Amino acid sequence: MATTMSSMRQWRPHAFLLLVIIAAFLLAPRAADATPGFARQTGVACEACHTVFPELTPFGRLFKLNGYVFSNVRQLQDINVNRETTLALAEAAPLSVQLEASNTTLSKRIPDAAVNDASQKNATQFPQALSLFYTGKIADNLGAFLQLTWSPATNSVGIDNSDLRFADHGTFPSVGVPDFIYGLTLNNNPTSQDVWNSTPAWGYPFITTVAGVNNDAKTQIDGTLAQTSAGLGGYLWINNHLYLEVTGYRSAQTGTKNSVTGNVGPLDSTTANRINGVAPYWRVGWEQDWQRNSFFIGTFGLRDATHPAGIGENGPADTFTDYGFDAQYQYIGDNHIFSIYATWIHEHQDRNTANGTAANATDRLDTARLTGSYFYNRKIGGSVQIFSTTGTSDPGLFVAAPVIGSAAGKPDTQGAIFELDYLPWLNTKLGVQYTAFRKFNGATSNYDGFGRNASDNNTLFVFVWTAF
């Protein structure tokens, strides 16, 4: 153990020197960050870490993999008798605020069952969401991305995507590995720890309406476990090319009913699915950077046995096996920025029919997204995405119902998203986003069995997104 700790202390000066060299190289041709909290900590501007927020640059990915600890501000430090740092605090906490405001217009009104009137077509949200961030260094080799969000639509406050991580450097020159990063991540959403924008947590669309009609058929890895699970894992970033990660997820604490007040805890067992034991998540990928270009290709997956809502921990469980493939290309020029993301996720579902929901013993769900974006001078640009969800016909899971139902018993939904953005400042985005559905819940017309067509869910979403 003494030898290991000594080796780790020897690695750290080299790791810091390597990070400074890489930062200087990447920042040389352009100005220089991340959330405003990261900008305050590093002393560089948003474009070092982001092409157009929240998409990460190669330097932004390296900053995250190194544990969010690179700092260019004065630290409050303490050193023990062995000249080891025991405290390293920034003079000011790296805090920032994010505000989203929007207006949503649906192609056709949503009936309001309470008053038997077609009354909902437009919705203005100010704010749509309001977030407080702590983003940055906690101590040497330890940093955090923590987000607390208030959502007025549900009048709720909760922890959003959050990531606490430790990172350090090592080297194995004898086997041709002059440098690697090793780290630990503790997070609350599978893929939120990822540094590429081709996986679900940080993938496009980066902002969406809270007032639209959405297809609820999603794979487990595509946000189903977001903020209801916690994962602890380890990762390696070898020679700035190869990424390896394994993380295990467990559900958040199951709610229990208080016999005095009748209140239920954070996860009510009647409404939320719960992971049985530990759900393993894996991630493997390769990145190649040259000149102003960057290309990544990878695979990721998750396997979890889940107790459906209303089923106790000793009851039957459904098992979901997700595996996905993704790729990302970036060109970052002085004036022109171009990106492509591709994602495909397949989920195999082993259903325990004793749970009384699915009609089939096995089901499948496939999700595909292809996105391209272009920005000029980080001022004006936009994105186009083609998306598709297909799956097994299961009349137990997908039933006819107004607006959100499926008369065909299928989850199949296809369409496209078109977005135009203007950034008057690097931390403020004004956008217009239009979502057009070709098919919704298995059909183009009368998909819900109550006369609603897929195109009736087309959405015009106008938003302001700023962080300060």
Coordinates of C-alpha atoms in Angstrom, one line a residue, residues 56-299:
L56 CA -18.7 19.3 -25.2
T57 CA -15.4 19.9 -27.1
P58 CA -12.4 17.5 -26.7
F59 CA -11.1 19.8 -23.9
G60 CA -14.5 19.8 -22.2
R61 CA -14.5 16.0 -22.2
L62 CA -11.0 15.9 -20.8
F63 CA -12.1 18.4 -18.1
K64 CA -15.0 16.1 -17.0
L65 CA -12.9 13.0 -17.1
N66 CA -10.3 14.7 -14.9
G67 CA -13.0 15.2 -12.2
Y68 CA -13.9 18.9 -12.9
V69 CA -10.8 20.0 -10.8
F70 CA -8.8 22.2 -13.2
S71 CA -8.7 25.6 -11.5
N72 CA -7.3 29.0 -12.2
V73 CA -8.5 30.8 -9.1
R74 CA -6.9 31.3 -5.7
Q75 CA -7.3 28.4 -3.3
L76 CA -7.6 28.2 0.5
Q77 CA -5.2 25.4 1.3
D78 CA -3.8 23.5 4.2
I79 CA -0.7 21.2 4.2
N80 CA 0.2 18.6 6.9
V81 CA 3.6 17.8 8.3
N82 CA 4.2 15.4 5.4
R83 CA 3.6 18.3 2.9
E84 CA 0.4 16.7 1.7
T85 CA -2.5 18.9 0.8
T86 CA -5.4 18.3 3.3
L87 CA -7.6 21.2 2.1
A88 CA -8.1 23.0 -1.2
L89 CA -11.1 25.3 -1.4
A90 CA -11.8 28.0 -3.9
E91 CA -12.3 31.4 -2.3
A92 CA -15.8 31.5 -3.9
A93 CA -18.0 28.5 -4.5
P94 CA -18.5 27.7 -8.2
L95 CA -22.2 28.3 -8.2
S96 CA -24.4 29.2 -11.1
V97 CA -28.1 29.5 -12.1
Q98 CA -29.9 28.2 -15.2
L99 CA -33.2 29.6 -16.4
E100 CA -35.5 28.2 -19.1
A101 CA -38.6 30.0 -20.4
S102 CA -40.8 28.8 -23.3
N103 CA -44.0 28.9 -25.2
T104 CA -45.4 25.7 -26.8
T105 CA -48.1 25.5 -29.5
L106 CA -49.7 22.1 -30.4
S107 CA -51.1 21.5 -33.8
K108 CA -54.4 20.3 -32.3
R109 CA -55.8 21.0 -28.9
I110 CA -55.7 18.4 -26.1
P111 CA -59.2 17.7 -24.7
D112 CA -59.6 18.6 -21.1
A113 CA -61.7 15.8 -19.6
A114 CA -62.5 17.8 -16.5
V115 CA -64.6 20.3 -18.4
N116 CA -65.3 18.3 -21.5
D117 CA -63.8 21.0 -23.7
A118 CA -60.9 21.0 -26.1
S119 CA -59.1 23.7 -24.2
Q120 CA -55.3 23.2 -24.3
K121 CA -53.3 24.2 -27.3
N122 CA -50.9 26.9 -26.1
A123 CA -48.7 26.9 -23.0
T124 CA -46.4 29.5 -21.7
Q125 CA -43.8 28.5 -19.1
F126 CA -41.9 31.3 -17.2
P127 CA -39.9 29.7 -16.0
Q128 CA -40.1 26.3 -17.6
A129 CA -37.3 25.3 -15.2
L130 CA -35.0 27.0 -12.8
S131 CA -31.8 25.3 -11.7
L132 CA -29.0 25.9 -9.2
F133 CA -25.7 24.3 -9.9
Y134 CA -22.6 23.5 -7.9
T135 CA -20.0 22.6 -10.6
G136 CA -16.4 22.3 -9.9
K137 CA -13.6 21.3 -7.6
I138 CA -14.3 20.1 -4.1
A139 CA -10.7 18.9 -3.2
D140 CA -7.6 17.7 -5.1
N141 CA -8.8 14.9 -7.5
L142 CA -12.4 15.3 -6.4
G143 CA -15.1 17.4 -8.1
A144 CA -18.8 17.5 -8.7
F145 CA -21.6 18.5 -11.1
L146 CA -24.7 18.9 -8.9
Q147 CA -28.0 20.3 -10.2
L148 CA -31.1 21.2 -8.2
T149 CA -34.1 22.0 -10.3
W150 CA -37.5 23.6 -9.7
S151 CA -40.2 22.6 -12.3
P152 CA -43.2 24.9 -12.1
A153 CA -45.3 22.5 -14.3
T154 CA -45.3 20.0 -11.5
N155 CA -44.5 22.5 -8.7
S156 CA -41.7 20.2 -7.6
V157 CA -38.0 20.6 -6.6
G158 CA -35.6 17.8 -7.1
I159 CA -32.1 16.7 -7.8
D160 CA -31.5 16.7 -11.6
N161 CA -28.6 15.0 -13.4
S162 CA -25.7 15.0 -10.9
D163 CA -22.2 13.5 -10.9
L164 CA -19.6 13.3 -8.1
R165 CA -16.3 12.0 -9.3
F166 CA -12.7 11.2 -8.3
A167 CA -10.0 11.1 -10.9
D168 CA -6.2 10.7 -11.1
H169 CA -3.5 9.8 -13.6
G170 CA -1.3 6.7 -14.0
T171 CA 1.3 5.4 -16.5
F172 CA 2.5 2.0 -17.7
P173 CA 5.2 2.8 -20.2
S174 CA 6.4 -0.9 -20.3
V175 CA 3.2 -1.8 -22.1
G176 CA 2.9 1.3 -24.2
V177 CA 0.6 3.3 -22.0
P178 CA 2.4 6.6 -21.3
D179 CA -0.7 8.1 -19.6
F180 CA -4.2 7.1 -18.5
I181 CA -6.9 8.6 -16.3
Y182 CA -8.6 6.4 -13.8
G183 CA -11.6 7.5 -11.8
L184 CA -14.8 6.8 -9.9
T185 CA -18.2 8.3 -10.6
L186 CA -21.2 8.4 -8.4
N187 CA -24.3 9.6 -10.4
N188 CA -28.1 9.4 -10.6
N189 CA -28.8 8.6 -14.2
P190 CA -27.2 6.0 -16.5
T191 CA -25.2 7.8 -19.2
S192 CA -25.2 11.1 -17.3
Q193 CA -21.5 10.4 -16.5
D194 CA -20.7 10.1 -20.2
V195 CA -18.7 12.8 -22.0
W196 CA -20.1 12.3 -25.5
N197 CA -23.3 13.9 -26.6
S198 CA -24.5 10.8 -28.5
T199 CA -25.9 9.0 -25.4
P200 CA -29.3 9.7 -23.9
A201 CA -28.7 11.8 -20.8
W202 CA -26.8 14.6 -22.7
G203 CA -28.1 13.9 -26.2
Y204 CA -30.1 16.0 -28.6
P205 CA -32.7 17.5 -28.2
F206 CA -30.9 19.3 -25.4
I207 CA -34.1 21.1 -24.3
T208 CA -37.7 20.0 -24.9
T209 CA -41.2 21.3 -24.1
V210 CA -43.0 20.1 -21.0
A211 CA -46.4 20.7 -22.6
G212 CA -46.2 18.5 -25.6
V213 CA -47.5 14.9 -26.3
N214 CA -44.6 12.5 -25.9
N215 CA -44.3 8.8 -26.7
D216 CA -43.8 7.1 -23.3
A217 CA -42.3 3.9 -24.6
K218 CA -38.6 4.3 -23.6
T219 CA -35.8 1.8 -22.9
Q220 CA -34.5 1.6 -19.4
I221 CA -31.2 3.3 -20.4
D222 CA -33.1 6.2 -22.1
G223 CA -34.1 8.1 -19.0
T224 CA -36.4 5.6 -17.4
L225 CA -34.1 5.3 -14.4
A226 CA -33.1 9.0 -14.3
Q227 CA -33.1 10.4 -10.8
T228 CA -34.7 7.2 -9.3
S229 CA -31.4 5.3 -9.2
A230 CA -27.9 5.8 -8.0
G231 CA -24.8 4.3 -9.6
L232 CA -21.2 3.9 -8.4
G233 CA -18.6 2.9 -11.0
G234 CA -15.0 3.1 -12.2
Y235 CA -13.6 4.2 -15.6
L236 CA -10.3 4.3 -17.5
W237 CA -9.3 6.8 -20.3
I238 CA -6.2 5.4 -21.9
N239 CA -3.9 7.3 -24.2
N240 CA -6.6 9.8 -25.0
H241 CA -8.3 7.2 -27.2
L242 CA -9.9 4.2 -25.3
Y243 CA -12.7 4.6 -22.8
L244 CA -13.7 1.8 -20.5
E245 CA -16.3 1.9 -17.7
V246 CA -18.4 -0.4 -15.5
T247 CA -21.0 1.0 -13.1
G248 CA -23.6 -0.7 -10.8
Y249 CA -27.0 1.0 -10.2
R250 CA -29.5 0.5 -7.4
S251 CA -32.9 2.1 -6.9
A252 CA -33.3 5.0 -4.6
Q253 CA -34.8 4.1 -1.2
T254 CA -38.2 2.6 -1.4
G255 CA -40.9 4.7 0.2
T256 CA -42.7 3.5 3.3
K257 CA -46.0 4.8 4.6
N258 CA -46.0 6.6 7.9
S259 CA -48.7 5.1 10.2
V260 CA -49.3 8.5 11.8
T261 CA -49.3 11.0 8.9
G262 CA -50.0 8.6 6.0
N263 CA -47.2 10.2 4.0
V264 CA -45.2 8.1 1.6
G265 CA -41.4 8.3 1.2
P266 CA -39.5 9.4 -2.0
L267 CA -40.4 6.3 -4.0
D268 CA -43.9 5.2 -3.5
S269 CA -44.0 1.5 -4.2
T270 CA -47.4 1.9 -5.9
T271 CA -46.1 4.2 -8.6
A272 CA -42.4 3.6 -9.2
N273 CA -40.4 0.7 -10.6
R274 CA -37.5 -0.5 -8.5
I275 CA -34.3 -2.3 -9.4
N276 CA -33.9 -5.7 -7.9
G277 CA -30.3 -5.8 -6.5
V278 CA -27.7 -4.2 -8.7
A279 CA -28.1 -3.3 -12.4
P280 CA -24.7 -3.4 -14.2
Y281 CA -23.9 -0.7 -16.8
W282 CA -21.0 -0.9 -19.3
R283 CA -19.4 1.5 -21.7
V284 CA -16.6 1.0 -24.2
G285 CA -15.5 3.5 -26.9
W286 CA -12.7 4.9 -29.0
E287 CA -12.0 8.5 -29.9
Q288 CA -9.7 9.8 -32.6
D289 CA -8.8 13.5 -32.8
W290 CA -6.9 15.2 -35.6
Q291 CA -6.4 18.9 -36.4
R292 CA -9.9 20.4 -35.9
N293 CA -11.7 17.1 -36.2
S294 CA -12.9 14.6 -33.6
F295 CA -14.6 11.2 -34.1
F296 CA -15.9 8.7 -31.6
I297 CA -17.5 5.3 -31.8
G298 CA -18.7 3.2 -28.9
T299 CA -21.1 0.8 -27.3

